[in-house]
PDB file of C-alpha atoms and ligand atoms in Angstrom:
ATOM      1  CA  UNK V 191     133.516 108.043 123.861  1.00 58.00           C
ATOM      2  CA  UNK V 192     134.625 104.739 125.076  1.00 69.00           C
ATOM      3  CA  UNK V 193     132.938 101.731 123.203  1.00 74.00           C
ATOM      4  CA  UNK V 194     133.750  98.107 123.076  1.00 68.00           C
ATOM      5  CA  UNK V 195     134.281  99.171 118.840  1.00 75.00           C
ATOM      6  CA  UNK V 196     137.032 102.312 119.683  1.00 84.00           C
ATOM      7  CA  UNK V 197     139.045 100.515 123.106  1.00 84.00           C
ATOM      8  CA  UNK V 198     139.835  97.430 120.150  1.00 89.00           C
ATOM      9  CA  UNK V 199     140.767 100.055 116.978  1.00 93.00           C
ATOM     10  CA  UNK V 200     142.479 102.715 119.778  1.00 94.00           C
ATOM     11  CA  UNK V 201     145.210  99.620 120.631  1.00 93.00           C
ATOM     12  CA  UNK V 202     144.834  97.587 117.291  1.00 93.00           C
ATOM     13  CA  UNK V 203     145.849 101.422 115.754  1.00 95.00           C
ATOM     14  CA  UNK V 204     149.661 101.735 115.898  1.00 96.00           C
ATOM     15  CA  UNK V 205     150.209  97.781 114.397  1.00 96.00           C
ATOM     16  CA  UNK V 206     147.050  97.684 111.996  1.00 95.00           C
ATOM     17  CA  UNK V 207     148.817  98.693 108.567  1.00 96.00           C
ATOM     18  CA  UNK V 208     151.244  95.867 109.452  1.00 97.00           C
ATOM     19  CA  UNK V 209     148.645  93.167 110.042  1.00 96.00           C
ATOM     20  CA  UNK V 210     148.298  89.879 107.523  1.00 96.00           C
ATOM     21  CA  UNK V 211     144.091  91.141 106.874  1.00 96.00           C
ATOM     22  CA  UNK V 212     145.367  95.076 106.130  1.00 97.00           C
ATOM     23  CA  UNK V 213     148.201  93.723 103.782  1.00 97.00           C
ATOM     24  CA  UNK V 214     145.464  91.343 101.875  1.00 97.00           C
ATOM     25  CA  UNK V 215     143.187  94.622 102.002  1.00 98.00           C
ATOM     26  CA  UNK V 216     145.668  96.781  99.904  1.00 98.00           C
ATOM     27  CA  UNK V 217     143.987  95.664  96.885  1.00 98.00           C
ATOM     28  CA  UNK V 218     140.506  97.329  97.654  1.00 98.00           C
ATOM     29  CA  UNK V 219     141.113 100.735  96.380  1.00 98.00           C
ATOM     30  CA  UNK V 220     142.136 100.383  93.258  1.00 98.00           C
ATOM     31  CA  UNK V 221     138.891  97.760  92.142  1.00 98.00           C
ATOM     32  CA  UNK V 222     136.859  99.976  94.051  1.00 98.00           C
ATOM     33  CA  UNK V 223     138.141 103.178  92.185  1.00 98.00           C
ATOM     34  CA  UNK V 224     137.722 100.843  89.362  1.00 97.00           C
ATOM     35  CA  UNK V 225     133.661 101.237  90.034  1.00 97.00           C
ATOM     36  CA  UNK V 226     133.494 104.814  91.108  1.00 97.00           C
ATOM     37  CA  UNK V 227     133.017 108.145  88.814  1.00 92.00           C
ATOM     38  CA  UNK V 228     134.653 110.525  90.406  1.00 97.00           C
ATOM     39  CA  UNK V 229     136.157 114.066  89.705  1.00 97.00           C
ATOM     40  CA  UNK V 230     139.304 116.304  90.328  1.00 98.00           C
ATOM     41  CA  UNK V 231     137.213 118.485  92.434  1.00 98.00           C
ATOM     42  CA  UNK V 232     135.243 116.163  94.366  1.00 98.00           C
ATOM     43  CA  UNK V 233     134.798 115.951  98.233  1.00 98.00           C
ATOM     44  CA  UNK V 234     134.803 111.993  99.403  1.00 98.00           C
ATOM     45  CA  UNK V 235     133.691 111.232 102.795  1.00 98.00           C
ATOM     46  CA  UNK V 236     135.938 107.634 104.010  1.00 98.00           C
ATOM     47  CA  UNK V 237     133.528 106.175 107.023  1.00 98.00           C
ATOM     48  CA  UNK V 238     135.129 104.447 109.361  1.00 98.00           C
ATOM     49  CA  UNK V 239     138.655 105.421 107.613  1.00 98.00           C
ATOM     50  CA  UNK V 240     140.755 103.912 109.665  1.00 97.00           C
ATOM     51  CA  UNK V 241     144.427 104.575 109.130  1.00 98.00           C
ATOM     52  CA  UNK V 242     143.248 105.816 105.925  1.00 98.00           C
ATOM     53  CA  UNK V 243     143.010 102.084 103.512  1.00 98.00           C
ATOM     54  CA  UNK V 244     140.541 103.955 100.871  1.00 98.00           C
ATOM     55  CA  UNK V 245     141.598 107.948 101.935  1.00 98.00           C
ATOM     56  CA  UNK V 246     145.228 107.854 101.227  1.00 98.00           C
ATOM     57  CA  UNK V 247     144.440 105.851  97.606  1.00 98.00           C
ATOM     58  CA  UNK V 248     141.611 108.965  97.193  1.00 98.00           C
ATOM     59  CA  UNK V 249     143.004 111.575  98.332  1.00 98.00           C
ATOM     60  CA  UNK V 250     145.479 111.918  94.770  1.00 97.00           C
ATOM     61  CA  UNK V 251     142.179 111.957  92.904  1.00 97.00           C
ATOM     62  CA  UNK V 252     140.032 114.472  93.844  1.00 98.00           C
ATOM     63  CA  UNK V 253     140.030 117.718  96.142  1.00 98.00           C
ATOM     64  CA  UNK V 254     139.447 116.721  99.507  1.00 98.00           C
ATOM     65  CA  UNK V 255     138.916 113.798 101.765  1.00 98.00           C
ATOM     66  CA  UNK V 256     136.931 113.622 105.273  1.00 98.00           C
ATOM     67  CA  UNK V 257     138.233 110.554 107.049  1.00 98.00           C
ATOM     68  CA  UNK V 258     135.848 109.951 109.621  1.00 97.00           C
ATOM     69  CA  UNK V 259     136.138 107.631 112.408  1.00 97.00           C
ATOM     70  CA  UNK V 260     135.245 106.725 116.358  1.00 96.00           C
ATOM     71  CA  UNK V 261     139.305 106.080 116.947  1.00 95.00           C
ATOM     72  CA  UNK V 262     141.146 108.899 118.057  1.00 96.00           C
ATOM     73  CA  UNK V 263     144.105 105.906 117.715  1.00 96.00           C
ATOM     74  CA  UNK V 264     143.323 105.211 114.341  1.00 97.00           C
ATOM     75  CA  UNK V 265     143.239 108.399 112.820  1.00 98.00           C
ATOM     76  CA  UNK V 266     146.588 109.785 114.432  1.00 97.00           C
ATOM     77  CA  UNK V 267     148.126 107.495 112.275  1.00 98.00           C
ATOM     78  CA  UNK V 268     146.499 108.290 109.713  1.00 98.00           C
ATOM     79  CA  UNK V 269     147.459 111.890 110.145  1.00 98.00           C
ATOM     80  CA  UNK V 270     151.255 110.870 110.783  1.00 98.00           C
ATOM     81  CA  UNK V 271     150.715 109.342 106.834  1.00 97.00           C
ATOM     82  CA  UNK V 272     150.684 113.785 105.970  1.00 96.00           C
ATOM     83  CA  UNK V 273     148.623 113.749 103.034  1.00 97.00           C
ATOM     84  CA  UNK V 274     147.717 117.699 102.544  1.00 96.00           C
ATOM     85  CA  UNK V 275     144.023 116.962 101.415  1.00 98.00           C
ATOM     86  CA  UNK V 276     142.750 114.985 104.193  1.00 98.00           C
ATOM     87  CA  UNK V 277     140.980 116.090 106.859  1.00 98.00           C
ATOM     88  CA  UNK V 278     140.605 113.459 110.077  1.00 98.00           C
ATOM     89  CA  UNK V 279     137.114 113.802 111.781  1.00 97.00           C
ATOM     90  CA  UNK V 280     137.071 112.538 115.077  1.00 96.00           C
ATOM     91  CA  UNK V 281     133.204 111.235 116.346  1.00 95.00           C
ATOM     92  CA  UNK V 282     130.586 108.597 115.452  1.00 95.00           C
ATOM     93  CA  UNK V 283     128.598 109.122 112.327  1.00 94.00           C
ATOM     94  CA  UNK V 284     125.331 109.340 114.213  1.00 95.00           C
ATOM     95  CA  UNK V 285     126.183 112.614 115.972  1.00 95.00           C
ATOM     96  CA  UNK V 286     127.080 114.295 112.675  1.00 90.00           C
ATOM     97  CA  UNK V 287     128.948 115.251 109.751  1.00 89.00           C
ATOM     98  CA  UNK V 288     130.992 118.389 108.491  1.00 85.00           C
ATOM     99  CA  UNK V 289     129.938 118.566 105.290  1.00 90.00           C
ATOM    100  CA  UNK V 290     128.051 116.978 101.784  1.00 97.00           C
ATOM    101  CA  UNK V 291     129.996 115.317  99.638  1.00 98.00           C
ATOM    102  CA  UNK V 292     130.160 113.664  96.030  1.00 98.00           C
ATOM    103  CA  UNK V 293     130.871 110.126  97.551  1.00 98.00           C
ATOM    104  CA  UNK V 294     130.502 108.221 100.638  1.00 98.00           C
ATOM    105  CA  UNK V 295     133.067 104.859 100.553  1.00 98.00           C
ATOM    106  CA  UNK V 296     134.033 102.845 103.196  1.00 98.00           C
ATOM    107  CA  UNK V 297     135.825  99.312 103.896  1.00 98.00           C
ATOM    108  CA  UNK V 298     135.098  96.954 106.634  1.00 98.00           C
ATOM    109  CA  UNK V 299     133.412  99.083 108.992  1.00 98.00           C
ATOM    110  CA  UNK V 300     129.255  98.872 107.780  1.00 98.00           C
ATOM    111  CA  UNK V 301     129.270  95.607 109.992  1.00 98.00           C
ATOM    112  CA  UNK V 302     130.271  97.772 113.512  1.00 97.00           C
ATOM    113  CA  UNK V 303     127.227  99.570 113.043  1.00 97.00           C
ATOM    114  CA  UNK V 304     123.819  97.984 114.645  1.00 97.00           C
ATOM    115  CA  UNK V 305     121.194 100.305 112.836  1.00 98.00           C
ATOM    116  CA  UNK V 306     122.410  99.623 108.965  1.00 98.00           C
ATOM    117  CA  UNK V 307     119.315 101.302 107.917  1.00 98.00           C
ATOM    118  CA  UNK V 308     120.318 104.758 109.911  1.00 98.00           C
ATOM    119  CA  UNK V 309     123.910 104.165 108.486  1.00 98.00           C
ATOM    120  CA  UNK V 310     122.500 104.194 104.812  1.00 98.00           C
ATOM    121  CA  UNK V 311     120.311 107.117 105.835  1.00 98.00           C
ATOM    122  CA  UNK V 312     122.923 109.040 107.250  1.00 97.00           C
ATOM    123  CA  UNK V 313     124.992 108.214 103.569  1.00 98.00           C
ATOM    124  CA  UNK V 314     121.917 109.417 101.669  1.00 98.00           C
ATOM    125  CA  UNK V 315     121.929 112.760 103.913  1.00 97.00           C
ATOM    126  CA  UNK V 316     124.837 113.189 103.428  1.00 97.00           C
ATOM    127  CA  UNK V 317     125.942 113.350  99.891  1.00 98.00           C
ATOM    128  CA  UNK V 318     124.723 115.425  96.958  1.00 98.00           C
ATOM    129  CA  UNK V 319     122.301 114.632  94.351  1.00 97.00           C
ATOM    130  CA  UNK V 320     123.977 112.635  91.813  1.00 97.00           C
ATOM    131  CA  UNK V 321     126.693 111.313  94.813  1.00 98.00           C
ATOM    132  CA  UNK V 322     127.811 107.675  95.057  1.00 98.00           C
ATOM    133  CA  UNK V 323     128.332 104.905  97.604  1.00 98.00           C
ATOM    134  CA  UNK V 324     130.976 102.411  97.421  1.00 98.00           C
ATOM    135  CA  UNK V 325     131.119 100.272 100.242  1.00 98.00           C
ATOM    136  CA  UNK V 326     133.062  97.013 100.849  1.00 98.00           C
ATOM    137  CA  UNK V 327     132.266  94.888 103.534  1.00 98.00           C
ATOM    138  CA  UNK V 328     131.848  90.919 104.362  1.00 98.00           C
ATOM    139  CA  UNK V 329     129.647  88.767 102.945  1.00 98.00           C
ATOM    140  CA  UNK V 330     127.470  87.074 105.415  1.00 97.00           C
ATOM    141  CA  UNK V 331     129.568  84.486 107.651  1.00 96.00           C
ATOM    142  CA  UNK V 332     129.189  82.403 110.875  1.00 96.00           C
ATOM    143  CA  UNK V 333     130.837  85.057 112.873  1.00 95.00           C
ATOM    144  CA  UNK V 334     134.405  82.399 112.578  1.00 95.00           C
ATOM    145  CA  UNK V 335     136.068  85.888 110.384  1.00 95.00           C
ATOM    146  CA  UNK V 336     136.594  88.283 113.770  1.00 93.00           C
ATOM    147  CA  UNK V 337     136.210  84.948 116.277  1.00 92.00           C
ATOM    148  CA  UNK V 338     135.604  87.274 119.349  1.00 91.00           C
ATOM    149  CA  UNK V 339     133.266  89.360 118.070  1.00 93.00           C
ATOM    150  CA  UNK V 340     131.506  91.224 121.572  1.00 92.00           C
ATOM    151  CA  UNK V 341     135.232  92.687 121.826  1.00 90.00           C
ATOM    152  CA  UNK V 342     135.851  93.762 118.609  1.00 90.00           C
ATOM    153  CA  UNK V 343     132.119  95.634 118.473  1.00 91.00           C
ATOM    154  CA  UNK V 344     131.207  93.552 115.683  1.00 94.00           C
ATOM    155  CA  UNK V 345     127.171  94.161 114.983  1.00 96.00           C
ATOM    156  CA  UNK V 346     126.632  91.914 112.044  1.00 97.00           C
ATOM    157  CA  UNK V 347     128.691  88.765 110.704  1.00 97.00           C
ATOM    158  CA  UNK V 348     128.482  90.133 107.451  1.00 97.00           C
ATOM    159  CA  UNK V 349     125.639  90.917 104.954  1.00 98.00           C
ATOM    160  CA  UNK V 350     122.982  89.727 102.413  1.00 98.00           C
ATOM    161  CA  UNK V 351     123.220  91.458  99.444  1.00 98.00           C
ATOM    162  CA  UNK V 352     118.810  91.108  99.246  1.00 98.00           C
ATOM    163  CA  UNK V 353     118.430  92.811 102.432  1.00 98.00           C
ATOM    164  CA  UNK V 354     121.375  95.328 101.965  1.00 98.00           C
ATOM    165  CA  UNK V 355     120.375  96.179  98.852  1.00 98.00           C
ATOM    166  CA  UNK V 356     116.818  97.001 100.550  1.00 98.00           C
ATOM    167  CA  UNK V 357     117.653  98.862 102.978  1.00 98.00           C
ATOM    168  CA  UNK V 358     119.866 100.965 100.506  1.00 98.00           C
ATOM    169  CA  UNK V 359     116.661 101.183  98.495  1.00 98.00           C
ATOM    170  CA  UNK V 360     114.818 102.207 101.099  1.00 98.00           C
ATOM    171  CA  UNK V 361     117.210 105.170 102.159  1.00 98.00           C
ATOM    172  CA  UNK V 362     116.545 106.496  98.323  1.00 98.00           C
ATOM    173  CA  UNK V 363     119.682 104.659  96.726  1.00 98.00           C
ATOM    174  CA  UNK V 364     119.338 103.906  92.980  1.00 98.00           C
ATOM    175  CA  UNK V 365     121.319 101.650  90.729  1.00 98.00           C
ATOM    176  CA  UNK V 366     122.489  99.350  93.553  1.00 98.00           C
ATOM    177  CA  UNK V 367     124.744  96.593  92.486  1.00 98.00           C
ATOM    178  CA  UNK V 368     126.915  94.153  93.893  1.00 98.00           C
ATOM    179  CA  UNK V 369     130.583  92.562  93.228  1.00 98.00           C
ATOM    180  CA  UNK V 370     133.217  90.043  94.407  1.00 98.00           C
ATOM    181  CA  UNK V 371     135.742  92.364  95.235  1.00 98.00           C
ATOM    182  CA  UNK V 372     138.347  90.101  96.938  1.00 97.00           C
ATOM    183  CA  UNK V 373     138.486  86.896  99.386  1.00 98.00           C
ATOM    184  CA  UNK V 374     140.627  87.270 101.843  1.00 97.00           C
ATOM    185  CA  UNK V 375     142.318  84.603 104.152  1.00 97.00           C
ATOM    186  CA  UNK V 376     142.015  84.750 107.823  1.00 95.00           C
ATOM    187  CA  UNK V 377     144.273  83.540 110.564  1.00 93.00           C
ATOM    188  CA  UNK V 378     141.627  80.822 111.614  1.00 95.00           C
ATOM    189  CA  UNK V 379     143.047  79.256 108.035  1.00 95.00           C
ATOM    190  CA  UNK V 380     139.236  80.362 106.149  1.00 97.00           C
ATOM    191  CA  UNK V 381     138.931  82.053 103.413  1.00 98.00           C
ATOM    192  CA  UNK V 382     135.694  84.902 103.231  1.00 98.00           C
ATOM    193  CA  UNK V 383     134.429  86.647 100.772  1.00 98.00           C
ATOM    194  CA  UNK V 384     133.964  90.721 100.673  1.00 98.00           C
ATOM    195  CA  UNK V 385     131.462  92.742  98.437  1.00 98.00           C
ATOM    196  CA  UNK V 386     131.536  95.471  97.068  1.00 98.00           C
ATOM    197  CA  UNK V 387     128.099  97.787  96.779  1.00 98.00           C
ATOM    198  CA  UNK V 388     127.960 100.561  94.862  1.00 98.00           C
ATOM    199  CA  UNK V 389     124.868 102.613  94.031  1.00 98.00           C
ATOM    200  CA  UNK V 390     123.697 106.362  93.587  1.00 98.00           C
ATOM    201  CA  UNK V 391     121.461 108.999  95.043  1.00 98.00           C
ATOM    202  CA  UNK V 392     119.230 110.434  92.590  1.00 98.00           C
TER     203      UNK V 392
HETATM  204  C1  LIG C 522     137.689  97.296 110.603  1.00 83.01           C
HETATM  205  S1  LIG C 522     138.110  98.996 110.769  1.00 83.01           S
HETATM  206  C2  LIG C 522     138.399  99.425 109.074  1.00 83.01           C
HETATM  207  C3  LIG C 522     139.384 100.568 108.920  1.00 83.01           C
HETATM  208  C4  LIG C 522     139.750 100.848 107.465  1.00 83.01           C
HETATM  209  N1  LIG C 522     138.587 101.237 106.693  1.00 83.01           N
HETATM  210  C5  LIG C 522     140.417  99.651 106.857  1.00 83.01           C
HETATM  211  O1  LIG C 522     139.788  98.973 106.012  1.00 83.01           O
HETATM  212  O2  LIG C 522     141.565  99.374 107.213  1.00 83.01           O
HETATM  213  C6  LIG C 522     136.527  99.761 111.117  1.00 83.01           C
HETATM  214  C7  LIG C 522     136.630 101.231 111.549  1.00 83.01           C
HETATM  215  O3  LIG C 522     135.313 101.794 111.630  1.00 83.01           O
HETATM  216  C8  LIG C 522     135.283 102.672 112.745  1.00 83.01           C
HETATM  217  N2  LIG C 522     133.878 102.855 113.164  1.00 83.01           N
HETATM  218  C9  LIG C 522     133.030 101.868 113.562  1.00 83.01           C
HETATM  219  N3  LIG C 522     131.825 102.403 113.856  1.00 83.01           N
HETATM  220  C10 LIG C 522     131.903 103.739 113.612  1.00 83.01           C
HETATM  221  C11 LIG C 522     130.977 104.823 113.730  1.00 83.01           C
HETATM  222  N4  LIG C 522     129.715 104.635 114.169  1.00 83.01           N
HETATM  223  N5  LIG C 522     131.386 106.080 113.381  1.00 83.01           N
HETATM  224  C12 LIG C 522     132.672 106.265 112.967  1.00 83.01           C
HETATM  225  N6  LIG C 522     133.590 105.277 112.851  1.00 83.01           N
HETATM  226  C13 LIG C 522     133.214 104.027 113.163  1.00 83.01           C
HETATM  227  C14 LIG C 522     136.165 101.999 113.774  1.00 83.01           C
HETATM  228  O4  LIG C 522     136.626 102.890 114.774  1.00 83.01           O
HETATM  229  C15 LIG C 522     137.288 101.417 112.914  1.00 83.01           C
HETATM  230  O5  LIG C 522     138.402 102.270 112.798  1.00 83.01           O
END
């Protein structure tokens, strides 16, 4: 599986805990935890994990994590990081996932996906009745926040809550809502806004 998306995170992986945008990011999980219920025996599913942002702040929490991501790169590091209850899943969300779970989060990686409304199924499918979202991504921007966006697989410069919130809707989320989570400062000398959305499968 070579994509335009895993060639940039496979050689980004070994630096991207050290870069200026991860270091502003270190915030996220603890407002985000902030806004999700969850429980000492819960099973979290972390899409596009990364080198484990959200999954290593998790992981303490509740029973298991399933860090899933498209970057073989990414996730070695994330497994170098030795947290017990964390399990790495190597693939793309589309051709499957290991398991249900009580919560789906994820940071930064909704707007790498071109079929949002496939994505939010796939969340919905995926979690139990009564399971959460909690996903933090860009507000919608010119496409100045990644600059070179073809190379770095980016499928949307960001997102309008309205339409997000739709779609969500649409793939049988309930109690949708929508926060500033942070505004972060990018190299380019701009400063963009993230969201976070939370909401709940009945
Ligand atoms: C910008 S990084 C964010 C990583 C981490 N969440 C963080 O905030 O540091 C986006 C991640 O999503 C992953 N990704 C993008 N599309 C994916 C897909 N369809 N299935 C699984 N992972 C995907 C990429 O490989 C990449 O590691």
């Amino acid at each position: 599986m070579t994509t335009p998306t895993t060639t940039h995170f496979d050689t980004a992986a070994r630096d991207w805990d050290q870069r200026p945008m991860s270091q502003q990011l270190v915030v996220v999980p603890e407002r985000l935890l902030a806004q999700l219920p969850l429980q000492a025996n819960d099973h979290v599913l972390d899409f596009g994990a990364g080198t484990g942002l959200l999954s290593t702040a998790i992981a303490p929490k509740v029973a298991q994590v399933t860090a899933l991501d498209m970057s073989a790169a990414m996730l070695q590091v994330l497994d170098e990081k030795g947290l017990a209850n964390i399990t790495t899943h190597h693939g793309d969300i589309f051709d499957g996932l290991p398991g249900y779970y009580h919560a789906v989060v994820s940071c930064m990686a909704l707007h790498h996906v071109a079929d949002t409304a496939a994505l939010l199924r796939a969340f919905a499918a995926a979690l139990h009745h009564g399971g959460r979202i909690a996903l933090v991504d860009l507000y919608q921007e010119d496409g100045s926040f990644h600059g070179d966006n073809a190379a770095k697989g980016v499928q949307h410069l960001g997102f309008v809550p309205d339409h997000l919130q739709a779609l969500a809707e649409q793939a049988g989320f309930v109690d949708i809502a929508f926060s500033d989570i942070l505004h972060v400062q990018q190299s380019n000398g701009r400063t963009y806004p993230l969201f976070l959305m939370t909401g709940r499968k009945p």
